[in-house]
Structures are given as C-alpha cells and as structure tokens.
Amino acid sequence: SPGRRRRCIVGAAVDKTGSMHGPRPKRAADGNAQLPGRLRACIKEGEDVVIFLGLTMWGSDEHFYTLLDKPIQTTGDVDQKRVDADVAAAVARLQAGDGSCGTTDISGGIEHAAKHLAANNPSGEEGFDMTHIIMITDGAANRGEQLSDGIRDFAAKTRRDRGIDGIHTLPLTDGQSADFCRALAEGGNGLAAFAPTENELNEAIIEICMPLVRAYGFFIIDDKFKGF
C-alpha cells in the first residue's frame, strides 16, 4: 500500500563445526554482535525502513540451532539497548565451546536459515519485502554440497524456491575454500566479503550491510542489486 513502511529481514547463519577453531569462533561472534549497529548506521535519514535480524547456527547436518527464538526488529521504534543486549546474549551462546564435533554441511546451514526465516515471515502487509541470508563460515564443506559448482547451483535453487533476494558469505578465511565461498555468493545473487583476520572484520561487515540496506531503501548503489 502507498506509504507503507518497508519490512526487511537479514538472517545470519553461523558455522560452528569442527574446523571453526582457534580465533574463528570469536571473529564470527564479533561479526554478529556488530550487525544491529551496522544495519542501523546504513539507513539514510528519512528512509522508512524496518530491518529484522535472525540468528541461526549449525554444527553439522544433525546439529542446527536457533540463537534467537524469532527475528528481532533492529531499526525504527525499538529500544536499541535491549536489541543489542538480546543479540549479545545470543552471541554468548554462539561463543560457548570452541567448535562442534561435526562435519561441515554448508548447504544444510543455508536450508536451516531459509526455513527459520520463512517460518517467521508474517502474511499480508506484515510480511517482509526483502529477505537476505549471510553465511558466516570458513567454507570448509565436507558434507552436503562440497564443490563450487554444486554450492553455486544449490544457492541459486534455494534463492528461487524460497523467495530469497540474496545469499551472501562472510568467509573467515581466504585459503583454499575461497572459491567455494565466492561460488555460494554468485549462486545466491549475493556478495562475498572476506575477513580472514580480525583486522578485516569491520570492513567486511560494512561491505555486506551497506548495499543490503541501500537495496532495502530501493535506491540502488551496487550493480549486484539492479533489478530488485
């Protein structure tokens, strides 16, 4: 309807498998903790846009978790301190332990995040105008889709079948899994912003959040989102 507030959702899905050891779990947690503030900061004054954030985590094809019971509103008329506290509590759950005993099923993680967002998408005017997923992972898939061509096709099919506007990757490595992470983003019509060390994390979060929010406002600043 004319003048209706735009409602958008970002789902962050975090890899918590055995290869996510050392500094990677903390970097993943730090990235999630930044998301509410980064999304708020990217909205230009005067835009009537509300963004919701959902957080999920996976340890293998048998270990999927929801870090927030349901997506929470991060912008607009909300208590920002409460939002940040809720996300901080979810991040604390994410940081518990140092990797899960389980193989890395990234395609399963995408599917879990997509189902979580779909289950929390209201009908009618309260429904979301745009849906995006950010995969925070080291890309070391050894279960489900494991090859670049396979994950590219899987991401493309998931995006089409579930009505997702973009599936993005925030890879915590630039090693041999980099091509896999790029292929995932290509198939998902998304972006890949690498954060192999703590120093790159802030820039990577901004790189992903900025065009997402600009696309939400329906004034496009990145070729990736033309046609939305």
PDB file of C-alpha atoms in Angstrom:
ATOM      1  CA  SER A   1       0.000   0.000   0.000  1.00  0.00           C
ATOM      2  CA  PRO A   2       1.203   3.585  -0.632  1.00  0.00           C
ATOM      3  CA  GLY A   3       3.399   4.885   2.135  1.00  0.00           C
ATOM      4  CA  ARG A   4       3.705   1.500   3.802  1.00  0.00           C
ATOM      5  CA  ARG A   5       6.879   1.004   5.808  1.00  0.00           C
ATOM      6  CA  ARG A   6       9.311  -1.364   4.110  1.00  0.00           C
ATOM      7  CA  ARG A   7       9.944  -4.512   6.148  1.00  0.00           C
ATOM      8  CA  CYS A   8      13.136  -6.433   5.527  1.00  0.00           C
ATOM      9  CA  ILE A   9      14.922  -9.314   7.218  1.00  0.00           C
ATOM     10  CA  VAL A  10      18.557 -10.367   7.419  1.00  0.00           C
ATOM     11  CA  GLY A  11      19.341 -13.865   8.648  1.00  0.00           C
ATOM     12  CA  ALA A  12      22.893 -14.526   9.829  1.00  0.00           C
ATOM     13  CA  ALA A  13      23.806 -18.229   9.812  1.00  0.00           C
ATOM     14  CA  VAL A  14      26.979 -19.142  11.694  1.00  0.00           C
ATOM     15  CA  ASP A  15      29.238 -22.137  11.116  1.00  0.00           C
ATOM     16  CA  LYS A  16      30.067 -23.895  14.401  1.00  0.00           C
ATOM     17  CA  THR A  17      31.626 -27.076  13.033  1.00  0.00           C
ATOM     18  CA  GLY A  18      34.905 -28.723  13.964  1.00  0.00           C
ATOM     19  CA  SER A  19      37.009 -26.645  11.567  1.00  0.00           C
ATOM     20  CA  MET A  20      35.831 -23.429  13.245  1.00  0.00           C
ATOM     21  CA  HIS A  21      38.558 -23.434  15.875  1.00  0.00           C
ATOM     22  CA  GLY A  22      41.180 -21.020  17.175  1.00  0.00           C
ATOM     23  CA  PRO A  23      40.216 -17.357  16.642  1.00  0.00           C
ATOM     24  CA  ARG A  24      37.402 -18.066  14.170  1.00  0.00           C
ATOM     25  CA  PRO A  25      34.520 -18.541  16.663  1.00  0.00           C
ATOM     26  CA  LYS A  26      35.327 -15.203  18.306  1.00  0.00           C
ATOM     27  CA  ARG A  27      35.506 -13.485  14.916  1.00  0.00           C
ATOM     28  CA  ALA A  28      32.131 -14.969  13.976  1.00  0.00           C
ATOM     29  CA  ALA A  29      30.654 -13.818  17.286  1.00  0.00           C
ATOM     30  CA  ASP A  30      32.110 -10.329  16.880  1.00  0.00           C
ATOM     31  CA  GLY A  31      30.617 -10.106  13.399  1.00  0.00           C
ATOM     32  CA  ASN A  32      27.150 -10.976  14.691  1.00  0.00           C
ATOM     33  CA  ALA A  33      27.432  -8.520  17.554  1.00  0.00           C
ATOM     34  CA  GLN A  34      28.157  -5.735  15.052  1.00  0.00           C
ATOM     35  CA  LEU A  35      25.182  -6.421  12.789  1.00  0.00           C
ATOM     36  CA  PRO A  36      22.416  -4.431  14.574  1.00  0.00           C
ATOM     37  CA  GLY A  37      24.537  -1.281  14.787  1.00  0.00           C
ATOM     38  CA  ARG A  38      25.865  -1.622  11.235  1.00  0.00           C
ATOM     39  CA  LEU A  39      22.374  -2.076   9.818  1.00  0.00           C
ATOM     40  CA  ARG A  40      21.083   0.951  11.744  1.00  0.00           C
ATOM     41  CA  ALA A  41      24.007   3.087  10.614  1.00  0.00           C
ATOM     42  CA  CYS A  42      23.436   2.280   6.948  1.00  0.00           C
ATOM     43  CA  ILE A  43      19.885   3.639   6.809  1.00  0.00           C
ATOM     44  CA  LYS A  44      19.767   7.166   5.479  1.00  0.00           C
ATOM     45  CA  GLU A  45      17.792   9.803   7.332  1.00  0.00           C
ATOM     46  CA  GLY A  46      14.204   9.916   6.156  1.00  0.00           C
ATOM     47  CA  GLU A  47      14.028   6.295   4.954  1.00  0.00           C
ATOM     48  CA  ASP A  48      11.022   4.443   6.338  1.00  0.00           C
ATOM     49  CA  VAL A  49      12.641   1.043   6.563  1.00  0.00           C
ATOM     50  CA  VAL A  50      12.442  -1.526   9.360  1.00  0.00           C
ATOM     51  CA  ILE A  51      15.049  -4.293   9.457  1.00  0.00           C
ATOM     52  CA  PHE A  52      14.735  -7.524  11.403  1.00  0.00           C
ATOM     53  CA  LEU A  53      17.659  -9.775  12.324  1.00  0.00           C
ATOM     54  CA  GLY A  54      17.563 -13.542  12.735  1.00  0.00           C
ATOM     55  CA  LEU A  55      20.472 -15.649  14.047  1.00  0.00           C
ATOM     56  CA  THR A  56      20.965 -19.373  13.495  1.00  0.00           C
ATOM     57  CA  MET A  57      23.922 -21.720  13.942  1.00  0.00           C
ATOM     58  CA  TRP A  58      24.819 -25.159  12.661  1.00  0.00           C
ATOM     59  CA  GLY A  59      27.284 -27.793  13.800  1.00  0.00           C
ATOM     60  CA  SER A  60      26.570 -30.477  11.198  1.00  0.00           C
ATOM     61  CA  ASP A  61      23.610 -31.855   9.293  1.00  0.00           C
ATOM     62  CA  GLU A  62      22.250 -33.111  12.623  1.00  0.00           C
ATOM     63  CA  HIS A  63      23.006 -30.078  14.799  1.00  0.00           C
ATOM     64  CA  PHE A  64      21.044 -26.952  13.920  1.00  0.00           C
ATOM     65  CA  TYR A  65      20.263 -24.254  16.458  1.00  0.00           C
ATOM     66  CA  THR A  66      18.263 -21.046  16.599  1.00  0.00           C
ATOM     67  CA  LEU A  67      20.158 -18.401  18.559  1.00  0.00           C
ATOM     68  CA  LEU A  68      17.206 -16.013  18.683  1.00  0.00           C
ATOM     69  CA  ASP A  69      13.752 -17.539  19.239  1.00  0.00           C
ATOM     70  CA  LYS A  70      12.459 -15.333  16.461  1.00  0.00           C
ATOM     71  CA  PRO A  71      13.904 -12.488  14.360  1.00  0.00           C
ATOM     72  CA  ILE A  72      14.057  -9.216  16.275  1.00  0.00           C
ATOM     73  CA  GLN A  73      13.451  -5.708  14.999  1.00  0.00           C
ATOM     74  CA  THR A  74      16.745  -3.814  14.951  1.00  0.00           C
ATOM     75  CA  THR A  75      15.719  -0.447  13.484  1.00  0.00           C
ATOM     76  CA  GLY A  76      12.865   2.004  13.814  1.00  0.00           C
ATOM     77  CA  ASP A  77      10.900   2.433  17.045  1.00  0.00           C
ATOM     78  CA  VAL A  78      12.800  -0.014  19.230  1.00  0.00           C
ATOM     79  CA  ASP A  79      14.859   0.040  22.398  1.00  0.00           C
ATOM     80  CA  GLN A  80      18.274  -0.205  20.801  1.00  0.00           C
ATOM     81  CA  LYS A  81      19.978  -1.113  24.080  1.00  0.00           C
ATOM     82  CA  ARG A  82      17.550  -4.019  24.512  1.00  0.00           C
ATOM     83  CA  VAL A  83      18.164  -5.170  20.942  1.00  0.00           C
ATOM     84  CA  ASP A  84      21.927  -5.087  21.449  1.00  0.00           C
ATOM     85  CA  ALA A  85      21.536  -6.960  24.749  1.00  0.00           C
ATOM     86  CA  ASP A  86      19.416  -9.672  23.119  1.00  0.00           C
ATOM     87  CA  VAL A  87      21.957 -10.110  20.335  1.00  0.00           C
ATOM     88  CA  ALA A  88      24.796 -10.142  22.878  1.00  0.00           C
ATOM     89  CA  ALA A  89      23.045 -12.959  24.760  1.00  0.00           C
ATOM     90  CA  ALA A  90      22.682 -14.921  21.508  1.00  0.00           C
ATOM     91  CA  VAL A  91      26.330 -14.306  20.687  1.00  0.00           C
ATOM     92  CA  ALA A  92      27.305 -15.627  24.127  1.00  0.00           C
ATOM     93  CA  ARG A  93      25.563 -18.884  23.229  1.00  0.00           C
ATOM     94  CA  LEU A  94      27.463 -18.927  19.962  1.00  0.00           C
ATOM     95  CA  GLN A  95      30.809 -18.495  21.711  1.00  0.00           C
ATOM     96  CA  ALA A  96      30.175 -21.319  24.170  1.00  0.00           C
ATOM     97  CA  GLY A  97      32.708 -24.020  23.349  1.00  0.00           C
ATOM     98  CA  ASP A  98      35.281 -23.978  20.597  1.00  0.00           C
ATOM     99  CA  GLY A  99      33.762 -25.691  17.604  1.00  0.00           C
ATOM    100  CA  SER A 100      31.314 -28.573  17.451  1.00  0.00           C
ATOM    101  CA  CYS A 101      32.100 -32.189  16.746  1.00  0.00           C
ATOM    102  CA  GLY A 102      30.538 -32.455  13.348  1.00  0.00           C
ATOM    103  CA  THR A 103      31.169 -32.315   9.662  1.00  0.00           C
ATOM    104  CA  THR A 104      30.584 -29.063   7.776  1.00  0.00           C
ATOM    105  CA  ASP A 105      27.307 -29.083   5.844  1.00  0.00           C
ATOM    106  CA  ILE A 106      27.071 -25.546   4.487  1.00  0.00           C
ATOM    107  CA  SER A 107      24.167 -26.348   2.186  1.00  0.00           C
ATOM    108  CA  GLY A 108      22.324 -27.679   5.253  1.00  0.00           C
ATOM    109  CA  GLY A 109      23.099 -24.431   7.087  1.00  0.00           C
ATOM    110  CA  ILE A 110      21.586 -22.423   4.224  1.00  0.00           C
ATOM    111  CA  GLU A 111      18.471 -24.571   4.239  1.00  0.00           C
ATOM    112  CA  HIS A 112      18.085 -24.250   8.023  1.00  0.00           C
ATOM    113  CA  ALA A 113      18.392 -20.454   7.889  1.00  0.00           C
ATOM    114  CA  ALA A 114      15.926 -20.236   4.992  1.00  0.00           C
ATOM    115  CA  LYS A 115      13.362 -22.361   6.856  1.00  0.00           C
ATOM    116  CA  HIS A 116      13.774 -20.264  10.014  1.00  0.00           C
ATOM    117  CA  LEU A 117      13.156 -17.014   8.149  1.00  0.00           C
ATOM    118  CA  ALA A 118      10.207 -18.456   6.208  1.00  0.00           C
ATOM    119  CA  ALA A 119       8.607 -19.735   9.417  1.00  0.00           C
ATOM    120  CA  ASN A 120       8.808 -16.229  10.895  1.00  0.00           C
ATOM    121  CA  ASN A 121       7.573 -14.297   7.868  1.00  0.00           C
ATOM    122  CA  PRO A 122       4.111 -12.888   8.648  1.00  0.00           C
ATOM    123  CA  SER A 123       1.447 -12.929   5.974  1.00  0.00           C
ATOM    124  CA  GLY A 124      -0.114  -9.931   4.279  1.00  0.00           C
ATOM    125  CA  GLU A 125       1.065  -6.396   4.922  1.00  0.00           C
ATOM    126  CA  GLU A 126       3.232  -7.522   7.830  1.00  0.00           C
ATOM    127  CA  GLY A 127       5.276  -9.765   5.560  1.00  0.00           C
ATOM    128  CA  PHE A 128       8.872  -8.964   4.621  1.00  0.00           C
ATOM    129  CA  ASP A 129       9.574  -7.113   1.386  1.00  0.00           C
ATOM    130  CA  MET A 130      13.103  -8.466   1.142  1.00  0.00           C
ATOM    131  CA  THR A 131      14.948 -11.419   2.657  1.00  0.00           C
ATOM    132  CA  HIS A 132      18.721 -11.907   2.841  1.00  0.00           C
ATOM    133  CA  ILE A 133      20.942 -14.564   4.403  1.00  0.00           C
ATOM    134  CA  ILE A 134      24.577 -14.018   5.445  1.00  0.00           C
ATOM    135  CA  MET A 135      26.609 -17.226   5.815  1.00  0.00           C
ATOM    136  CA  ILE A 136      29.467 -16.735   8.309  1.00  0.00           C
ATOM    137  CA  THR A 137      31.792 -19.686   7.702  1.00  0.00           C
ATOM    138  CA  ASP A 138      35.311 -20.884   6.909  1.00  0.00           C
ATOM    139  CA  GLY A 139      33.892 -22.602   3.822  1.00  0.00           C
ATOM    140  CA  ALA A 140      35.455 -25.993   4.592  1.00  0.00           C
ATOM    141  CA  ALA A 141      32.469 -28.096   3.477  1.00  0.00           C
ATOM    142  CA  ASN A 142      32.845 -31.856   3.763  1.00  0.00           C
ATOM    143  CA  ARG A 143      29.185 -32.881   3.788  1.00  0.00           C
ATOM    144  CA  GLY A 144      26.267 -31.886   1.575  1.00  0.00           C
ATOM    145  CA  GLU A 145      27.364 -29.757  -1.380  1.00  0.00           C
ATOM    146  CA  GLN A 146      31.183 -29.702  -1.304  1.00  0.00           C
ATOM    147  CA  LEU A 147      32.190 -28.431  -4.759  1.00  0.00           C
ATOM    148  CA  SER A 148      31.962 -24.893  -6.125  1.00  0.00           C
ATOM    149  CA  ASP A 149      29.594 -25.817  -8.955  1.00  0.00           C
ATOM    150  CA  GLY A 150      27.340 -27.730  -6.570  1.00  0.00           C
ATOM    151  CA  ILE A 151      27.052 -24.976  -3.972  1.00  0.00           C
ATOM    152  CA  ARG A 152      26.510 -22.359  -6.695  1.00  0.00           C
ATOM    153  CA  ASP A 153      23.578 -24.351  -8.112  1.00  0.00           C
ATOM    154  CA  PHE A 154      22.214 -25.105  -4.631  1.00  0.00           C
ATOM    155  CA  ALA A 155      22.276 -21.444  -3.606  1.00  0.00           C
ATOM    156  CA  ALA A 156      20.584 -20.401  -6.841  1.00  0.00           C
ATOM    157  CA  LYS A 157      17.828 -23.006  -6.452  1.00  0.00           C
ATOM    158  CA  THR A 158      17.275 -22.167  -2.770  1.00  0.00           C
ATOM    159  CA  ARG A 159      17.025 -18.480  -3.560  1.00  0.00           C
ATOM    160  CA  ARG A 160      14.462 -19.114  -6.301  1.00  0.00           C
ATOM    161  CA  ASP A 161      12.415 -21.722  -4.459  1.00  0.00           C
ATOM    162  CA  ARG A 162      12.241 -19.831  -1.154  1.00  0.00           C
ATOM    163  CA  GLY A 163      11.949 -16.291  -2.497  1.00  0.00           C
ATOM    164  CA  ILE A 164      15.245 -15.094  -1.004  1.00  0.00           C
ATOM    165  CA  ASP A 165      16.703 -11.945  -2.522  1.00  0.00           C
ATOM    166  CA  GLY A 166      20.350 -12.641  -1.707  1.00  0.00           C
ATOM    167  CA  ILE A 167      22.547 -15.271  -0.049  1.00  0.00           C
ATOM    168  CA  HIS A 168      25.865 -13.731   0.978  1.00  0.00           C
ATOM    169  CA  THR A 169      29.066 -15.058   2.523  1.00  0.00           C
ATOM    170  CA  LEU A 170      31.340 -13.592   5.141  1.00  0.00           C
ATOM    171  CA  PRO A 171      34.223 -16.083   4.872  1.00  0.00           C
ATOM    172  CA  LEU A 172      36.606 -16.185   7.829  1.00  0.00           C
ATOM    173  CA  THR A 173      39.411 -17.424   5.600  1.00  0.00           C
ATOM    174  CA  ASP A 174      40.965 -16.607   2.244  1.00  0.00           C
ATOM    175  CA  GLY A 175      42.508 -20.060   1.820  1.00  0.00           C
ATOM    176  CA  GLN A 176      41.562 -22.952  -0.432  1.00  0.00           C
ATOM    177  CA  SER A 177      37.837 -22.576   0.353  1.00  0.00           C
ATOM    178  CA  ALA A 178      37.731 -19.024  -1.047  1.00  0.00           C
ATOM    179  CA  ASP A 179      36.468 -20.152  -4.466  1.00  0.00           C
ATOM    180  CA  PHE A 180      33.736 -22.190  -2.780  1.00  0.00           C
ATOM    181  CA  CYS A 181      32.574 -19.128  -0.812  1.00  0.00           C
ATOM    182  CA  ARG A 182      32.596 -16.952  -3.930  1.00  0.00           C
ATOM    183  CA  ALA A 183      30.566 -19.569  -5.811  1.00  0.00           C
ATOM    184  CA  LEU A 184      27.998 -19.651  -2.996  1.00  0.00           C
ATOM    185  CA  ALA A 185      27.555 -15.886  -3.204  1.00  0.00           C
ATOM    186  CA  GLU A 186      27.378 -15.965  -7.009  1.00  0.00           C
ATOM    187  CA  GLY A 187      24.631 -18.563  -6.956  1.00  0.00           C
ATOM    188  CA  GLY A 188      22.802 -16.647  -4.247  1.00  0.00           C
ATOM    189  CA  ASN A 189      22.998 -13.326  -6.147  1.00  0.00           C
ATOM    190  CA  GLY A 190      24.931 -12.037  -3.157  1.00  0.00           C
ATOM    191  CA  LEU A 191      28.249 -10.625  -2.032  1.00  0.00           C
ATOM    192  CA  ALA A 192      31.348 -12.315  -0.610  1.00  0.00           C
ATOM    193  CA  ALA A 193      33.257 -10.124   1.878  1.00  0.00           C
ATOM    194  CA  PHE A 194      36.339 -11.858   3.299  1.00  0.00           C
ATOM    195  CA  ALA A 195      37.506 -11.464   6.902  1.00  0.00           C
ATOM    196  CA  PRO A 196      40.484 -13.845   7.281  1.00  0.00           C
ATOM    197  CA  THR A 197      41.754 -11.866  10.301  1.00  0.00           C
ATOM    198  CA  GLU A 198      40.227  -9.611  12.940  1.00  0.00           C
ATOM    199  CA  ASN A 199      41.579  -6.551  11.107  1.00  0.00           C
ATOM    200  CA  GLU A 200      39.360  -7.188   8.061  1.00  0.00           C
ATOM    201  CA  LEU A 201      36.175  -7.912  10.006  1.00  0.00           C
ATOM    202  CA  ASN A 202      34.805  -4.367  10.359  1.00  0.00           C
ATOM    203  CA  GLU A 203      35.304  -3.579   6.683  1.00  0.00           C
ATOM    204  CA  ALA A 204      33.748  -6.897   5.633  1.00  0.00           C
ATOM    205  CA  ILE A 205      30.619  -6.292   7.749  1.00  0.00           C
ATOM    206  CA  ILE A 206      30.211  -2.818   6.250  1.00  0.00           C
ATOM    207  CA  GLU A 207      30.811  -4.170   2.739  1.00  0.00           C
ATOM    208  CA  ILE A 208      27.885  -6.561   3.135  1.00  0.00           C
ATOM    209  CA  CYS A 209      25.499  -4.370   5.154  1.00  0.00           C
ATOM    210  CA  MET A 210      25.733  -1.182   3.098  1.00  0.00           C
ATOM    211  CA  PRO A 211      24.340  -2.455  -0.229  1.00  0.00           C
ATOM    212  CA  LEU A 212      21.744  -4.568   1.585  1.00  0.00           C
ATOM    213  CA  VAL A 213      20.313  -1.517   3.299  1.00  0.00           C
ATOM    214  CA  ARG A 214      20.572   0.615   0.187  1.00  0.00           C
ATOM    215  CA  ALA A 215      18.651  -2.059  -1.706  1.00  0.00           C
ATOM    216  CA  TYR A 216      16.049  -2.038   1.066  1.00  0.00           C
ATOM    217  CA  GLY A 217      15.542   1.669   0.558  1.00  0.00           C
ATOM    218  CA  PHE A 218      15.045   0.984  -3.159  1.00  0.00           C
ATOM    219  CA  PHE A 219      17.761   3.360  -4.278  1.00  0.00           C
ATOM    220  CA  ILE A 220      20.457   1.074  -5.547  1.00  0.00           C
ATOM    221  CA  ILE A 221      24.164   1.800  -5.129  1.00  0.00           C
ATOM    222  CA  ASP A 222      25.585  -1.562  -6.195  1.00  0.00           C
ATOM    223  CA  ASP A 223      25.183  -3.265  -9.573  1.00  0.00           C
ATOM    224  CA  LYS A 224      24.570  -6.549  -7.758  1.00  0.00           C
ATOM    225  CA  PHE A 225      21.118  -5.367  -6.742  1.00  0.00           C
ATOM    226  CA  LYS A 226      19.860  -3.905 -10.033  1.00  0.00           C
ATOM    227  CA  GLY A 227      16.505  -5.369 -10.907  1.00  0.00           C
ATOM    228  CA  PHE A 228      15.345  -5.967  -7.332  1.00  0.00           C
TER     229      PHE A 228
END
